[in-house]
Structures are given as structure tokens and as C-alpha cells.
Amino acid sequence: MNGSAGSFQELQNKPMCFSAVASFTGGAVISGVGIAAQRERIRPEQRLFASIPLIFALQQFAEGVLWLTLRSGGHIAIQNTATYVFLTVALAAWPTLVPLSVLLMEKVKARRIFLAFLVAAGGIVSVLNAYSLLNYPVTVQIQGSHIQYNNSFPTSWGLIPILYGISVILPLWVSSVKHVWLLGLAIAVSLMVTVIFYTQYVTSVWCFFAALMSVIIIWILRTSRNSARIESS
């Protein structure tokens, strides 16, 4: 039992190779995925879903800039801009964009109704997080191999983290689009791993993992295109 506890503690304390190089490399790779997704023969209702890798890439580039400015100790204006770009996307954009992108692709009426409720829930999260970003201070610092984001958002909004998780994961499981649920599963598992092993760095680490998993999107789009081709033949 003690050995298991020790191993668990070692995993929690084990640093990962997060750095400016990792962020910029991840951003470049995911940008390539995003460009490839946009070049797929996609329908207009798939366009927002196909844009997800590009938005993740923007986050990774912003965090790469943060690594550089925090290490150098200067360029405060650039550092603040990168901080708010990253957090605006992470906290205010995703809760609405994810369910909306799935809703636009959905054809089943009952699922569309449920997804519309999730878009509304995500919209509430987006508005409250955007309000908090505008009205409460945010600080960012490097701790070991990670970037830690600290804020003083109202603790009375205790349901917001729960609604956030519901709005960005549940739509992917509700969707009837082939294989979208696999993306939801991958993101949910990465969230659990991040919460358990990187509790203090969830915002940074989970966004990095989720960004890498966005490569699944291009596979989903290609599968959807092939399925449509088979059905029409």
C-alpha cells in the first residue's frame, strides 16, 4: 500500500517537458492540422468544427510567448496580451464554441434541442468568465516545468467549473456525427489525468493535451466525407 502511494506521489511530482519550444512546436503542428482541416471538402456547417485546431494553435503560440516573457522578466505589455489571449480562449471561448460547432453539424432534431441547451449553458459560462477576466486580477508565473494561472474570480460561482466541463465535453458525446464521441472521450480522459496529476496547472496542461488531441478532428471530417460519399453512391 505504501509503495503504491509512493508511486502515485512520484507521478504527481514528475515534471513534463513544457516550455516555449514545446508550445511553439505544438502550435506549429496543430496549425498544420488546422489548415489541412480547412482544406478538406467540408460542408459550411462543419467549418466551425474544422476551425478548432487553429484556435488551439493560437493558444499554444500565446503560451509560447508567455514562456519567453516570463523567463526574460520583461516585455510586460506583451506578457499581459499573451495571458489574456490564452485565458480568453480557454475560459470564455471554448464553452460556447464547442457545443455550437457540434450543434451546427447535428441533423437529429432531438439531439439538436439538447445541444441548444448546452450552447446556452456554455454561453452563461463564457459570459461570466469574460466578466471575471475584465474585472478581477489575473497573475501568471512559471513553477518548475509548468505555467500557473492564478485568479481571484468569485468563489460564489461554484457551479461554473462544472458547467464548463459539461459544455465542452458532453456535446461531443451527444453528437450523432460519426466518431465525434471519441474526441469527447479523449478530452475527458485527458482532463481526469490533468486534474489528478497536475492539479495546480489544469488550465495550461489540459489545454496542451486537448490541443494535441484536436488532430482527431481531421480524421472525423475525412470519415464524415467518405461516409457521405458512400451513401450518395
PDB file of C-alpha atoms in Angstrom:
ATOM      1  CA  MET A   1       0.000   0.000   0.000  1.00  0.00           C
ATOM      2  CA  ASN A   2       2.787   2.407   0.914  1.00  0.00           C
ATOM      3  CA  GLY A   3       4.592   1.524  -2.286  1.00  0.00           C
ATOM      4  CA  SER A   4       1.505   2.401  -4.341  1.00  0.00           C
ATOM      5  CA  ALA A   5       1.100   5.690  -2.511  1.00  0.00           C
ATOM      6  CA  GLY A   6       4.763   6.479  -3.131  1.00  0.00           C
ATOM      7  CA  SER A   7       4.475   5.732  -6.827  1.00  0.00           C
ATOM      8  CA  PHE A   8       1.380   7.917  -7.094  1.00  0.00           C
ATOM      9  CA  GLN A   9       3.206  10.791  -5.393  1.00  0.00           C
ATOM     10  CA  GLU A  10       6.164  10.367  -7.728  1.00  0.00           C
ATOM     11  CA  LEU A  11       3.845  10.619 -10.733  1.00  0.00           C
ATOM     12  CA  GLN A  12       2.283  13.783  -9.354  1.00  0.00           C
ATOM     13  CA  ASN A  13       5.687  15.375  -8.817  1.00  0.00           C
ATOM     14  CA  LYS A  14       7.191  14.214 -12.107  1.00  0.00           C
ATOM     15  CA  PRO A  15       7.719  17.218 -14.401  1.00  0.00           C
ATOM     16  CA  MET A  16       6.714  17.158 -18.055  1.00  0.00           C
ATOM     17  CA  CYS A  17       8.657  18.865 -20.802  1.00  0.00           C
ATOM     18  CA  PHE A  18       6.562  22.027 -21.107  1.00  0.00           C
ATOM     19  CA  SER A  19       8.483  25.005 -22.428  1.00  0.00           C
ATOM     20  CA  ALA A  20       8.473  27.718 -25.078  1.00  0.00           C
ATOM     21  CA  VAL A  21       9.825  25.193 -27.567  1.00  0.00           C
ATOM     22  CA  ALA A  22       7.066  22.701 -26.740  1.00  0.00           C
ATOM     23  CA  SER A  23       4.361  25.387 -27.037  1.00  0.00           C
ATOM     24  CA  PHE A  24       5.639  26.802 -30.322  1.00  0.00           C
ATOM     25  CA  THR A  25       6.225  23.340 -31.780  1.00  0.00           C
ATOM     26  CA  GLY A  26       2.760  22.235 -30.704  1.00  0.00           C
ATOM     27  CA  GLY A  27       1.280  25.418 -32.151  1.00  0.00           C
ATOM     28  CA  ALA A  28       3.041  24.885 -35.480  1.00  0.00           C
ATOM     29  CA  VAL A  29       1.983  21.241 -35.755  1.00  0.00           C
ATOM     30  CA  ILE A  30      -1.615  21.978 -34.778  1.00  0.00           C
ATOM     31  CA  SER A  31      -1.690  24.922 -37.209  1.00  0.00           C
ATOM     32  CA  GLY A  32      -0.772  22.474 -39.953  1.00  0.00           C
ATOM     33  CA  VAL A  33      -3.596  20.208 -38.844  1.00  0.00           C
ATOM     34  CA  GLY A  34      -5.995  23.150 -38.792  1.00  0.00           C
ATOM     35  CA  ILE A  35      -5.009  24.272 -42.281  1.00  0.00           C
ATOM     36  CA  ALA A  36      -5.395  20.710 -43.550  1.00  0.00           C
ATOM     37  CA  ALA A  37      -8.838  20.516 -41.915  1.00  0.00           C
ATOM     38  CA  GLN A  38      -9.912  23.726 -43.643  1.00  0.00           C
ATOM     39  CA  ARG A  39      -8.741  22.360 -46.978  1.00  0.00           C
ATOM     40  CA  GLU A  40     -10.892  19.271 -46.610  1.00  0.00           C
ATOM     41  CA  ARG A  41     -14.044  19.180 -48.714  1.00  0.00           C
ATOM     42  CA  ILE A  42     -16.215  20.177 -45.820  1.00  0.00           C
ATOM     43  CA  ARG A  43     -19.748  21.489 -45.716  1.00  0.00           C
ATOM     44  CA  PRO A  44     -20.463  25.012 -44.383  1.00  0.00           C
ATOM     45  CA  GLU A  45     -21.915  23.593 -41.151  1.00  0.00           C
ATOM     46  CA  GLN A  46     -18.584  21.814 -40.493  1.00  0.00           C
ATOM     47  CA  ARG A  47     -16.474  24.945 -40.856  1.00  0.00           C
ATOM     48  CA  LEU A  48     -16.516  25.975 -37.177  1.00  0.00           C
ATOM     49  CA  PHE A  49     -15.704  22.428 -36.016  1.00  0.00           C
ATOM     50  CA  ALA A  50     -12.823  22.340 -38.513  1.00  0.00           C
ATOM     51  CA  SER A  51     -11.516  25.628 -37.064  1.00  0.00           C
ATOM     52  CA  ILE A  52     -10.939  24.162 -33.587  1.00  0.00           C
ATOM     53  CA  PRO A  53      -7.300  23.124 -34.246  1.00  0.00           C
ATOM     54  CA  LEU A  54      -6.454  26.651 -35.446  1.00  0.00           C
ATOM     55  CA  ILE A  55      -7.907  28.153 -32.265  1.00  0.00           C
ATOM     56  CA  PHE A  56      -5.918  25.666 -30.169  1.00  0.00           C
ATOM     57  CA  ALA A  57      -2.819  26.657 -32.137  1.00  0.00           C
ATOM     58  CA  LEU A  58      -3.429  30.314 -31.226  1.00  0.00           C
ATOM     59  CA  GLN A  59      -3.494  29.291 -27.557  1.00  0.00           C
ATOM     60  CA  GLN A  60      -0.218  27.409 -27.845  1.00  0.00           C
ATOM     61  CA  PHE A  61       1.517  30.300 -29.583  1.00  0.00           C
ATOM     62  CA  ALA A  62       0.239  32.660 -26.864  1.00  0.00           C
ATOM     63  CA  GLU A  63       1.611  30.378 -24.161  1.00  0.00           C
ATOM     64  CA  GLY A  64       4.915  30.129 -26.024  1.00  0.00           C
ATOM     65  CA  VAL A  65       5.158  33.918 -25.845  1.00  0.00           C
ATOM     66  CA  LEU A  66       4.365  33.708 -22.133  1.00  0.00           C
ATOM     67  CA  TRP A  67       7.229  31.296 -21.557  1.00  0.00           C
ATOM     68  CA  LEU A  68       9.639  33.714 -23.240  1.00  0.00           C
ATOM     69  CA  THR A  69       8.431  36.871 -21.496  1.00  0.00           C
ATOM     70  CA  LEU A  70       8.218  35.233 -18.061  1.00  0.00           C
ATOM     71  CA  ARG A  71      11.746  33.839 -18.424  1.00  0.00           C
ATOM     72  CA  SER A  72      13.144  37.195 -19.542  1.00  0.00           C
ATOM     73  CA  GLY A  73      11.331  39.181 -16.850  1.00  0.00           C
ATOM     74  CA  GLY A  74      10.448  41.999 -19.243  1.00  0.00           C
ATOM     75  CA  HIS A  75       8.013  42.943 -22.012  1.00  0.00           C
ATOM     76  CA  ILE A  76       5.088  43.272 -19.605  1.00  0.00           C
ATOM     77  CA  ALA A  77       2.676  44.560 -22.255  1.00  0.00           C
ATOM     78  CA  ILE A  78       3.372  41.559 -24.492  1.00  0.00           C
ATOM     79  CA  GLN A  79       3.137  39.225 -21.493  1.00  0.00           C
ATOM     80  CA  ASN A  80      -0.250  40.630 -20.483  1.00  0.00           C
ATOM     81  CA  THR A  81      -1.564  40.405 -24.041  1.00  0.00           C
ATOM     82  CA  ALA A  82      -0.467  36.762 -24.338  1.00  0.00           C
ATOM     83  CA  THR A  83      -2.001  35.972 -20.935  1.00  0.00           C
ATOM     84  CA  TYR A  84      -5.396  37.362 -21.865  1.00  0.00           C
ATOM     85  CA  VAL A  85      -5.366  35.819 -25.348  1.00  0.00           C
ATOM     86  CA  PHE A  86      -4.740  32.408 -23.803  1.00  0.00           C
ATOM     87  CA  LEU A  87      -7.280  32.785 -20.995  1.00  0.00           C
ATOM     88  CA  THR A  88      -9.965  34.390 -23.156  1.00  0.00           C
ATOM     89  CA  VAL A  89      -9.894  31.399 -25.480  1.00  0.00           C
ATOM     90  CA  ALA A  90      -9.548  28.869 -22.658  1.00  0.00           C
ATOM     91  CA  LEU A  91     -12.212  30.264 -20.344  1.00  0.00           C
ATOM     92  CA  ALA A  92     -14.557  32.361 -22.468  1.00  0.00           C
ATOM     93  CA  ALA A  93     -14.450  30.923 -25.983  1.00  0.00           C
ATOM     94  CA  TRP A  94     -14.465  27.138 -25.636  1.00  0.00           C
ATOM     95  CA  PRO A  95     -17.642  26.766 -23.513  1.00  0.00           C
ATOM     96  CA  THR A  96     -19.666  28.290 -26.360  1.00  0.00           C
ATOM     97  CA  LEU A  97     -17.657  27.342 -29.442  1.00  0.00           C
ATOM     98  CA  VAL A  98     -17.519  23.602 -28.760  1.00  0.00           C
ATOM     99  CA  PRO A  99     -21.259  22.975 -28.299  1.00  0.00           C
ATOM    100  CA  LEU A 100     -22.105  25.424 -31.108  1.00  0.00           C
ATOM    101  CA  SER A 101     -19.749  23.678 -33.545  1.00  0.00           C
ATOM    102  CA  VAL A 102     -21.401  20.345 -32.742  1.00  0.00           C
ATOM    103  CA  LEU A 103     -24.921  21.794 -32.952  1.00  0.00           C
ATOM    104  CA  LEU A 104     -24.250  23.166 -36.440  1.00  0.00           C
ATOM    105  CA  MET A 105     -23.346  19.681 -37.691  1.00  0.00           C
ATOM    106  CA  GLU A 106     -26.183  17.825 -35.952  1.00  0.00           C
ATOM    107  CA  LYS A 107     -29.094  16.516 -38.070  1.00  0.00           C
ATOM    108  CA  VAL A 108     -31.161  14.682 -35.430  1.00  0.00           C
ATOM    109  CA  LYS A 109     -33.866  17.019 -34.103  1.00  0.00           C
ATOM    110  CA  ALA A 110     -33.952  15.712 -30.513  1.00  0.00           C
ATOM    111  CA  ARG A 111     -30.187  15.982 -30.233  1.00  0.00           C
ATOM    112  CA  ARG A 112     -30.242  19.477 -31.719  1.00  0.00           C
ATOM    113  CA  ILE A 113     -32.649  20.590 -28.985  1.00  0.00           C
ATOM    114  CA  PHE A 114     -30.411  19.174 -26.261  1.00  0.00           C
ATOM    115  CA  LEU A 115     -27.330  20.688 -27.869  1.00  0.00           C
ATOM    116  CA  ALA A 116     -29.082  24.069 -27.972  1.00  0.00           C
ATOM    117  CA  PHE A 117     -29.452  23.878 -24.184  1.00  0.00           C
ATOM    118  CA  LEU A 118     -25.745  23.068 -23.905  1.00  0.00           C
ATOM    119  CA  VAL A 119     -24.906  26.074 -26.080  1.00  0.00           C
ATOM    120  CA  ALA A 120     -26.981  28.217 -23.700  1.00  0.00           C
ATOM    121  CA  ALA A 121     -25.211  26.735 -20.663  1.00  0.00           C
ATOM    122  CA  GLY A 122     -21.842  27.289 -22.309  1.00  0.00           C
ATOM    123  CA  GLY A 123     -22.854  30.844 -23.158  1.00  0.00           C
ATOM    124  CA  ILE A 124     -23.517  31.561 -19.491  1.00  0.00           C
ATOM    125  CA  VAL A 125     -20.070  30.211 -18.598  1.00  0.00           C
ATOM    126  CA  SER A 126     -18.459  32.284 -21.362  1.00  0.00           C
ATOM    127  CA  VAL A 127     -20.155  35.498 -20.246  1.00  0.00           C
ATOM    128  CA  LEU A 128     -19.315  35.019 -16.559  1.00  0.00           C
ATOM    129  CA  ASN A 129     -15.702  34.088 -17.295  1.00  0.00           C
ATOM    130  CA  ALA A 130     -15.331  37.035 -19.672  1.00  0.00           C
ATOM    131  CA  TYR A 131     -16.766  39.321 -16.973  1.00  0.00           C
ATOM    132  CA  SER A 132     -14.297  37.895 -14.441  1.00  0.00           C
ATOM    133  CA  LEU A 133     -11.345  38.369 -16.789  1.00  0.00           C
ATOM    134  CA  LEU A 134     -12.311  42.007 -17.247  1.00  0.00           C
ATOM    135  CA  ASN A 135     -12.980  42.782 -13.586  1.00  0.00           C
ATOM    136  CA  TYR A 136     -10.686  40.600 -11.465  1.00  0.00           C
ATOM    137  CA  PRO A 137      -6.881  40.405 -11.483  1.00  0.00           C
ATOM    138  CA  VAL A 138      -5.058  37.507 -13.082  1.00  0.00           C
ATOM    139  CA  THR A 139      -1.438  36.596 -12.437  1.00  0.00           C
ATOM    140  CA  VAL A 140       0.749  34.090 -14.214  1.00  0.00           C
ATOM    141  CA  GLN A 141       4.041  32.512 -13.180  1.00  0.00           C
ATOM    142  CA  ILE A 142       6.380  29.678 -14.035  1.00  0.00           C
ATOM    143  CA  GLN A 143       6.570  26.937 -11.427  1.00  0.00           C
ATOM    144  CA  GLY A 144       9.072  24.258 -12.317  1.00  0.00           C
ATOM    145  CA  SER A 145       8.102  22.917 -15.733  1.00  0.00           C
ATOM    146  CA  HIS A 146       4.659  24.499 -15.864  1.00  0.00           C
ATOM    147  CA  ILE A 147       2.882  27.814 -16.211  1.00  0.00           C
ATOM    148  CA  GLN A 148       0.434  28.508 -13.417  1.00  0.00           C
ATOM    149  CA  TYR A 149      -2.509  30.858 -13.902  1.00  0.00           C
ATOM    150  CA  ASN A 150      -3.918  32.411 -10.721  1.00  0.00           C
ATOM    151  CA  ASN A 151      -7.085  34.456 -10.411  1.00  0.00           C
ATOM    152  CA  SER A 152      -9.428  35.867  -7.796  1.00  0.00           C
ATOM    153  CA  PHE A 153     -12.686  35.060  -9.557  1.00  0.00           C
ATOM    154  CA  PRO A 154     -15.774  34.982  -7.294  1.00  0.00           C
ATOM    155  CA  THR A 155     -15.929  31.729  -5.347  1.00  0.00           C
ATOM    156  CA  SER A 156     -19.721  32.093  -5.157  1.00  0.00           C
ATOM    157  CA  TRP A 157     -19.869  30.944  -8.780  1.00  0.00           C
ATOM    158  CA  GLY A 158     -19.036  27.408  -7.712  1.00  0.00           C
ATOM    159  CA  LEU A 159     -21.033  25.703 -10.469  1.00  0.00           C
ATOM    160  CA  ILE A 160     -19.114  27.405 -13.261  1.00  0.00           C
ATOM    161  CA  PRO A 161     -16.294  24.793 -13.436  1.00  0.00           C
ATOM    162  CA  ILE A 162     -18.919  22.023 -13.573  1.00  0.00           C
ATOM    163  CA  LEU A 163     -20.899  23.805 -16.296  1.00  0.00           C
ATOM    164  CA  TYR A 164     -17.625  24.393 -18.146  1.00  0.00           C
ATOM    165  CA  GLY A 165     -16.822  20.677 -18.217  1.00  0.00           C
ATOM    166  CA  ILE A 166     -20.374  19.822 -19.264  1.00  0.00           C
ATOM    167  CA  SER A 167     -20.412  22.372 -22.080  1.00  0.00           C
ATOM    168  CA  VAL A 168     -17.091  21.329 -23.640  1.00  0.00           C
ATOM    169  CA  ILE A 169     -17.325  17.536 -23.234  1.00  0.00           C
ATOM    170  CA  LEU A 170     -20.981  16.468 -23.201  1.00  0.00           C
ATOM    171  CA  PRO A 171     -21.795  17.865 -26.683  1.00  0.00           C
ATOM    172  CA  LEU A 172     -19.169  15.571 -28.180  1.00  0.00           C
ATOM    173  CA  TRP A 173     -20.922  12.583 -26.622  1.00  0.00           C
ATOM    174  CA  VAL A 174     -24.389  13.769 -27.647  1.00  0.00           C
ATOM    175  CA  SER A 175     -23.470  14.254 -31.298  1.00  0.00           C
ATOM    176  CA  SER A 176     -24.673  11.693 -33.812  1.00  0.00           C
ATOM    177  CA  VAL A 177     -21.781  12.564 -36.151  1.00  0.00           C
ATOM    178  CA  LYS A 178     -19.614   9.501 -36.594  1.00  0.00           C
ATOM    179  CA  HIS A 179     -16.619   9.232 -34.245  1.00  0.00           C
ATOM    180  CA  VAL A 180     -17.124  12.639 -32.573  1.00  0.00           C
ATOM    181  CA  TRP A 181     -17.698  10.800 -29.298  1.00  0.00           C
ATOM    182  CA  LEU A 182     -14.110   9.529 -29.476  1.00  0.00           C
ATOM    183  CA  LEU A 183     -12.845  13.116 -29.332  1.00  0.00           C
ATOM    184  CA  GLY A 184     -15.069  13.678 -26.306  1.00  0.00           C
ATOM    185  CA  LEU A 185     -13.702  10.564 -24.625  1.00  0.00           C
ATOM    186  CA  ALA A 186     -10.093  11.559 -25.293  1.00  0.00           C
ATOM    187  CA  ILE A 187     -10.622  15.062 -23.924  1.00  0.00           C
ATOM    188  CA  ALA A 188     -12.490  13.760 -20.859  1.00  0.00           C
ATOM    189  CA  VAL A 189      -9.715  11.260 -20.051  1.00  0.00           C
ATOM    190  CA  SER A 190      -7.060  13.954 -20.504  1.00  0.00           C
ATOM    191  CA  LEU A 191      -8.998  16.204 -18.109  1.00  0.00           C
ATOM    192  CA  MET A 192      -9.111  13.498 -15.436  1.00  0.00           C
ATOM    193  CA  VAL A 193      -5.388  12.818 -15.822  1.00  0.00           C
ATOM    194  CA  THR A 194      -4.617  16.529 -15.620  1.00  0.00           C
ATOM    195  CA  VAL A 195      -6.784  17.092 -12.531  1.00  0.00           C
ATOM    196  CA  ILE A 196      -5.197  14.122 -10.741  1.00  0.00           C
ATOM    197  CA  PHE A 197      -1.537  14.654 -11.624  1.00  0.00           C
ATOM    198  CA  TYR A 198      -1.302  18.384 -12.435  1.00  0.00           C
ATOM    199  CA  THR A 199      -3.923  19.893 -10.139  1.00  0.00           C
ATOM    200  CA  GLN A 200      -2.291  23.314  -9.875  1.00  0.00           C
ATOM    201  CA  TYR A 201      -1.752  23.645 -13.626  1.00  0.00           C
ATOM    202  CA  VAL A 202      -5.051  22.385 -15.073  1.00  0.00           C
ATOM    203  CA  THR A 203      -5.643  25.363 -17.377  1.00  0.00           C
ATOM    204  CA  SER A 204      -2.249  25.120 -19.047  1.00  0.00           C
ATOM    205  CA  VAL A 205      -1.736  21.347 -19.127  1.00  0.00           C
ATOM    206  CA  TRP A 206      -5.265  20.356 -20.159  1.00  0.00           C
ATOM    207  CA  CYS A 207      -5.294  22.902 -22.987  1.00  0.00           C
ATOM    208  CA  PHE A 208      -1.994  21.451 -24.216  1.00  0.00           C
ATOM    209  CA  PHE A 209      -3.334  17.883 -24.161  1.00  0.00           C
ATOM    210  CA  ALA A 210      -6.640  18.907 -25.752  1.00  0.00           C
ATOM    211  CA  ALA A 211      -4.772  20.802 -28.463  1.00  0.00           C
ATOM    212  CA  LEU A 212      -2.789  17.705 -29.392  1.00  0.00           C
ATOM    213  CA  MET A 213      -5.985  15.658 -29.473  1.00  0.00           C
ATOM    214  CA  SER A 214      -7.548  18.064 -31.949  1.00  0.00           C
ATOM    215  CA  VAL A 215      -5.757  16.068 -34.673  1.00  0.00           C
ATOM    216  CA  ILE A 216      -8.701  13.682 -34.286  1.00  0.00           C
ATOM    217  CA  ILE A 217     -10.863  16.362 -35.896  1.00  0.00           C
ATOM    218  CA  ILE A 218      -9.350  15.953 -39.342  1.00  0.00           C
ATOM    219  CA  TRP A 219      -9.943  12.196 -39.123  1.00  0.00           C
ATOM    220  CA  ILE A 220     -13.584  12.828 -38.165  1.00  0.00           C
ATOM    221  CA  LEU A 221     -14.026  15.179 -41.124  1.00  0.00           C
ATOM    222  CA  ARG A 222     -12.497  12.711 -43.550  1.00  0.00           C
ATOM    223  CA  THR A 223     -14.598   9.875 -42.168  1.00  0.00           C
ATOM    224  CA  SER A 224     -17.715  12.028 -42.492  1.00  0.00           C
ATOM    225  CA  ARG A 225     -16.838  12.880 -46.090  1.00  0.00           C
ATOM    226  CA  ASN A 226     -16.217   9.249 -47.000  1.00  0.00           C
ATOM    227  CA  SER A 227     -19.471   8.161 -45.352  1.00  0.00           C
ATOM    228  CA  ALA A 228     -21.412  10.806 -47.269  1.00  0.00           C
ATOM    229  CA  ARG A 229     -19.780   9.667 -50.498  1.00  0.00           C
ATOM    230  CA  ILE A 230     -20.749   6.032 -49.875  1.00  0.00           C
ATOM    231  CA  GLU A 231     -24.345   6.993 -49.029  1.00  0.00           C
ATOM    232  CA  SER A 232     -24.707   9.065 -52.199  1.00  0.00           C
ATOM    233  CA  SER A 233     -23.258   6.374 -54.461  1.00  0.00           C
TER     234      SER A 233
END
